[in-house]
Amino acid sequence: MSDNKSNFRFTVGPWNVHEGHETFGPGVRPSIPFEEKIKKFAEIGMDGVQFHDDDAVPDMNNMSDKAIVDYAKDVKAMLDKYGLFAEFVAPRLWFDKRTSDGAYTASRKEDYDFAIWRSLRSVDIAKALGTNKVQLWLAREGTLCAEGKNPVEKIIQMRDAFDTILKYDPDVRILIEPKPNEPIDRSYAGTCGHALAIGAQTVDPDRVGVCIESAHSIMAGLDPAADMAFALAWGKLWGVHLNDQNSIRYDQDKVFGVENLRGAFNQVKVLYENNFGANGECVGLDVKTMRTQSVEDSYRHIINSKKIFEMLLKKVKKFDYKFQEECVKEHNFEKLEMYVMELLLEG
Ligand code: XLS
Ligand code: MG
């Protein structure tokens, strides 16, 4: 096994430090100014930042294409000031009224056109921030009312939207972030397999990969490490959003490893064994501050996620492959499983 390794680069987005709002309650903490978050990300050991398009350019809907790029260049200067890079830009296609019935799968042409406009501006913003990665979380690409859309037509329409993005800029790379539900009732492309399949149908499959989020795999009833492995097998794992999740409930964005330590161990293991990061891929931490947390202490979940990742990495490096081989030869998986438990539990 080669050893690039341990050179993992960590990223988070400004939305990972939020005011605490959720479906059943408003924010409970004051907002932290954008630059203060960026500065703090650098202080707590992040290497880069993930952006929604309007995290970078808040008023973009009311700005010209050129003004958007100019604004993004100033954000790049701010990142440089703190020694951070931009990992990707994700068009926020789930806030605006025009995306309430989906963005790429919208029923109305003017809504679809808006989604394309935001996506192409995301490419511009990404380039201005110094990255060619655009991440597409397919938030509302599905339906709230099964009879409301022709699913086959809409799935093809979504592929056509990806083609438009790919054709717009020959350097752009698309990372699809699949999620099975929420905010949509049922997603048209909710898993790693769907994302890879739709990528393969685009005009340039080599420029479409995936970002696997632990919680989203769990919500689909799948194992995140196995999803990561599936994408790694074809060289398609271009990003991860590590976090944790208590079963198939609402999307919880808990600290990495706090629900299922063995599951987290196996995510770190598959990333490490397969040299994730060697081509610039980042370990994204898509975790949210608990609603009970004070504003002064609202970065702890990020610090903890990174720490747990690093502690698990030490365990991964201790993993005895000789012993594993022996157990496999004997078909003694009880023995191997107990070895893993002891490895995880001992100090
Ligand atoms: C939501 C997603 C979102 C994306 C970025 O469930 O995880 O946070 O990662 O838009
Ligand atoms: Mg995510």
XYZ file of C-alpha atoms and ligand atoms in Angstrom:
358
model
C 0.000 0.000 0.000
C 1.363 3.426 -0.903
C 1.642 6.109 1.731
C 0.635 9.586 0.639
C -1.374 9.521 3.443
C -2.155 11.328 6.577
C -1.852 14.368 4.334
C -5.549 14.879 4.556
C -6.793 18.401 3.913
C -9.865 19.503 5.855
C -12.621 21.847 4.707
C -15.920 23.232 6.012
C -18.522 25.698 4.802
C -19.820 28.866 6.469
C -23.219 27.109 6.866
C -21.561 24.698 9.285
C -21.533 27.457 11.885
C -25.123 28.599 11.910
C -27.633 30.306 14.140
C -29.434 27.096 15.064
C -32.612 27.501 13.004
C -34.452 24.347 11.955
C -37.942 23.367 10.823
C -39.454 23.766 14.295
C -37.662 26.819 15.543
C -35.825 29.954 14.521
C -32.209 30.841 15.132
C -31.073 30.936 18.759
C -27.633 32.479 18.301
C -26.510 35.739 16.746
C -24.951 35.502 13.268
C -21.190 35.449 13.098
C -19.811 37.737 10.398
C -18.450 35.911 7.353
C -14.840 37.049 7.707
C -14.783 36.094 11.376
C -15.811 32.540 10.419
C -13.113 32.351 7.766
C -10.481 33.562 10.213
C -11.633 31.045 12.804
C -11.611 28.193 10.270
C -7.932 28.857 9.684
C -7.272 29.007 13.435
C -8.899 25.645 14.118
C -6.811 23.922 11.471
C -9.016 23.926 8.394
C -7.155 24.049 5.094
C -9.956 25.247 2.876
C -13.514 26.496 2.666
C -16.583 25.195 0.846
C -19.024 27.713 -0.537
C -22.570 28.049 -1.636
C -22.657 30.564 -4.481
C -24.364 33.139 -2.258
C -22.047 32.475 0.693
C -19.437 34.010 -1.574
C -21.665 36.582 -3.306
C -24.720 37.196 -1.078
C -26.722 39.508 -3.324
C -25.932 37.698 -6.573
C -29.537 37.589 -7.843
C -29.449 41.353 -8.151
C -25.987 41.691 -9.651
C -24.601 41.610 -13.185
C -22.489 38.641 -14.240
C -19.379 40.839 -14.158
C -20.136 42.313 -10.739
C -20.542 38.772 -9.382
C -17.074 37.783 -10.572
C -15.511 40.998 -9.225
C -17.093 40.414 -5.827
C -15.859 36.799 -5.795
C -12.318 37.991 -6.509
C -12.406 40.019 -3.292
C -13.497 36.900 -1.424
C -10.516 35.071 -2.932
C -8.254 37.824 -1.586
C -9.783 37.297 1.861
C -9.123 33.553 1.659
C -5.520 34.257 0.651
C -5.146 36.548 3.652
C -5.913 33.624 5.964
C -3.994 31.014 3.952
C -7.110 29.095 2.908
C -8.272 27.811 -0.468
C -11.752 27.292 -1.891
C -12.702 23.650 -2.394
C -15.924 24.049 -4.393
C -18.919 26.250 -5.050
C -22.444 24.825 -4.788
C -25.366 26.722 -6.351
C -27.985 27.165 -3.637
C -30.927 25.835 -5.610
C -33.358 25.222 -2.779
C -34.005 28.644 -1.174
C -35.526 30.736 -3.911
C -39.264 30.569 -4.645
C -38.321 29.726 -8.233
C -36.782 26.429 -7.067
C -39.698 25.353 -4.884
C -40.697 22.700 -7.431
C -37.127 21.625 -8.080
C -34.374 23.385 -9.988
C -33.057 21.136 -12.774
C -36.329 19.214 -12.628
C -38.526 22.317 -12.415
C -41.844 22.210 -14.218
C -41.736 25.790 -15.495
C -39.225 26.852 -18.092
C -38.475 30.187 -16.369
C -37.649 28.351 -13.130
C -35.340 25.936 -14.960
C -33.650 28.895 -16.658
C -33.078 30.510 -13.266
C -31.470 27.275 -12.010
C -29.162 27.226 -15.023
C -28.289 30.879 -14.526
C -27.335 30.243 -10.878
C -25.329 27.172 -11.882
C -23.322 28.987 -14.524
C -22.678 31.859 -12.124
C -21.449 29.230 -9.638
C -18.921 28.140 -12.237
C -17.809 31.781 -12.626
C -17.563 32.213 -8.857
C -15.634 28.954 -8.507
C -13.111 30.073 -11.112
C -12.736 33.471 -9.412
C -12.120 31.673 -6.110
C -9.467 29.484 -7.733
C -11.278 26.149 -8.017
C -12.856 24.260 -10.904
C -15.185 22.211 -8.695
C -18.902 22.801 -8.636
C -20.872 20.680 -6.197
C -24.497 19.877 -6.894
C -26.563 18.844 -3.937
C -29.765 17.795 -5.722
C -31.937 19.167 -2.939
C -35.331 19.395 -4.614
C -34.698 17.233 -7.671
C -37.584 14.863 -7.246
C -41.153 15.437 -6.366
C -43.450 16.290 -3.510
C -46.392 14.858 -5.405
C -45.595 11.723 -7.390
C -48.085 12.539 -10.148
C -46.836 16.109 -10.464
C -44.019 15.307 -12.864
C -43.174 12.893 -15.599
C -40.190 11.312 -13.850
C -38.461 10.002 -16.980
C -38.642 13.364 -18.724
C -37.442 15.200 -15.631
C -34.512 12.869 -15.029
C -33.369 13.450 -18.608
C -33.905 17.192 -18.127
C -31.595 17.026 -15.089
C -28.903 15.301 -17.191
C -29.329 18.038 -19.809
C -28.722 20.658 -17.104
C -25.451 18.944 -16.184
C -24.496 18.972 -19.874
C -25.142 22.713 -20.055
C -22.784 23.263 -17.108
C -20.104 20.988 -18.589
C -20.298 22.709 -21.967
C -20.130 26.179 -20.421
C -16.563 25.680 -19.206
C -14.168 22.974 -20.400
C -12.336 22.910 -17.044
C -15.302 22.609 -14.741
C -15.729 19.429 -12.695
C -19.122 18.491 -11.263
C -19.382 16.713 -7.912
C -22.869 15.316 -7.382
C -23.853 15.082 -3.706
C -26.728 12.580 -3.533
C -29.339 12.524 -0.763
C -32.394 10.257 -0.720
C -34.921 12.742 0.709
C -35.311 16.035 2.592
C -36.333 18.612 1.657
C -37.907 16.591 -1.148
C -40.168 13.647 -0.368
C -38.375 11.344 -2.774
C -35.309 12.160 -4.794
C -34.824 11.132 -8.410
C -31.097 10.548 -7.850
C -30.737 9.774 -4.158
C -27.703 7.542 -3.895
C -24.109 7.163 -4.990
C -25.202 4.710 -7.671
C -27.732 7.151 -9.121
C -25.149 9.935 -9.156
C -22.600 7.788 -10.989
C -25.205 6.574 -13.453
C -26.392 10.045 -14.373
C -22.786 11.249 -14.635
C -22.093 8.471 -17.121
C -24.935 9.767 -19.324
C -23.528 13.272 -19.639
C -21.644 14.772 -22.527
C -18.333 14.360 -20.626
C -18.502 11.618 -17.955
C -14.821 12.158 -17.090
C -15.743 15.494 -15.550
C -18.496 14.199 -13.266
C -17.770 12.585 -9.906
C -19.427 12.358 -6.505
C -19.217 13.721 -2.986
C -20.474 11.153 -0.510
C -21.962 12.484 2.708
C -22.005 9.960 5.551
C -25.453 11.031 6.801
C -27.015 10.867 3.346
C -25.843 7.288 2.817
C -27.220 6.326 6.220
C -30.547 8.020 5.421
C -30.708 5.829 2.312
C -30.132 2.784 4.529
C -26.649 2.345 3.076
C -23.210 2.167 4.605
C -21.151 5.313 3.960
C -17.837 3.422 3.776
C -19.303 1.061 1.165
C -20.639 4.014 -0.855
C -17.211 5.645 -0.709
C -15.615 2.368 -1.804
C -18.058 2.087 -4.710
C -17.071 5.540 -5.981
C -13.365 4.933 -5.288
C -13.477 1.773 -7.394
C -14.077 3.919 -10.499
C -11.920 6.895 -9.486
C -15.062 8.933 -8.826
C -14.792 9.900 -5.166
C -13.881 13.552 -5.520
C -15.183 14.737 -2.155
C -16.634 13.555 1.137
C -18.917 15.194 3.653
C -18.132 13.420 6.865
C -20.630 13.584 9.700
C -22.900 11.173 11.553
C -26.547 10.332 11.730
C -28.855 8.425 14.066
C -30.559 6.034 11.664
C -32.838 7.177 8.831
C -34.284 10.229 10.574
C -34.131 13.819 9.382
C -30.681 14.971 8.299
C -28.789 15.523 11.535
C -25.252 16.526 10.517
C -23.840 15.239 13.806
C -20.169 15.210 14.705
C -18.264 12.553 12.756
C -18.228 9.242 14.615
C -20.480 10.093 17.549
C -23.254 7.668 16.557
C -21.350 4.815 15.003
C -17.660 4.750 15.759
C -16.988 1.526 13.862
C -18.769 2.959 10.833
C -16.603 6.071 11.089
C -13.471 3.931 11.486
C -14.318 2.151 8.253
C -14.810 5.444 6.426
C -11.365 6.645 7.501
C -9.955 3.217 6.624
C -11.324 3.168 3.095
C -10.142 6.742 2.474
C -6.679 6.000 3.824
C -6.246 2.686 2.038
C -7.196 4.248 -1.265
C -5.031 7.313 -1.009
C -7.964 9.707 -0.951
C -6.568 13.208 -1.239
C -3.697 12.352 -3.568
C -5.417 14.275 -6.366
C -6.410 17.213 -4.221
C -9.623 15.755 -2.820
C -10.594 17.182 0.562
C -12.053 15.804 3.747
C -15.137 17.974 4.088
C -16.828 18.095 7.474
C -20.528 18.787 6.922
C -21.464 19.072 10.577
C -23.815 21.483 12.335
C -23.523 23.252 15.663
C -26.035 21.884 18.192
C -28.942 24.212 18.834
C -28.057 24.312 22.547
C -24.536 25.584 21.973
C -23.520 29.159 22.810
C -22.290 31.452 20.056
C -18.894 31.715 21.783
C -18.517 27.950 21.531
C -20.010 27.247 18.132
C -16.968 25.693 16.422
C -16.503 22.798 18.820
C -18.345 20.313 16.563
C -15.842 20.986 13.765
C -12.836 20.684 16.071
C -14.289 17.452 17.496
C -14.985 15.959 14.059
C -11.410 16.598 12.951
C -10.048 15.213 16.210
C -12.140 12.040 15.945
C -11.006 11.597 12.333
C -7.381 11.902 13.419
C -7.822 9.535 16.365
C -9.440 6.983 14.080
C -6.647 7.449 11.561
C -4.189 6.346 14.262
C -6.289 3.215 14.774
C -6.394 2.602 11.030
C -2.612 2.830 10.860
C -2.374 0.221 13.625
C -4.687 -2.177 11.788
C -2.918 -5.514 11.509
C -3.353 -6.670 7.910
C -1.414 -9.896 8.597
C -3.853 -10.834 11.310
C -6.753 -9.928 9.043
C -5.368 -12.180 6.303
C -5.055 -15.023 8.768
C -8.676 -14.590 9.898
C -9.900 -14.438 6.302
C -8.001 -17.624 5.469
C -9.632 -19.354 8.424
C -13.000 -17.787 7.574
C -12.985 -16.686 11.197
C -14.772 -13.361 11.045
C -15.826 -13.515 14.694
C -12.122 -13.387 15.493
C -11.526 -10.490 13.115
C -14.527 -8.556 14.403
C -13.369 -8.881 18.013
C -9.927 -7.700 16.965
C -11.509 -4.549 15.486
C -13.519 -3.979 18.676
C -10.394 -4.292 20.802
C -8.496 -1.993 18.485
C -11.221 0.634 18.817
C -11.708 0.253 22.557
C -8.183 0.084 23.847
C -6.351 3.295 24.731
C -27.562 19.100 2.789
C -26.249 19.106 2.201
C -25.695 20.483 2.067
C -24.612 20.466 1.057
C -24.134 21.759 0.601
O -28.109 18.134 3.231
O -25.393 18.273 2.928
O -25.282 20.962 3.283
O -23.539 19.749 1.527
O -25.115 22.493 0.065
Mg -23.374 17.880 2.556
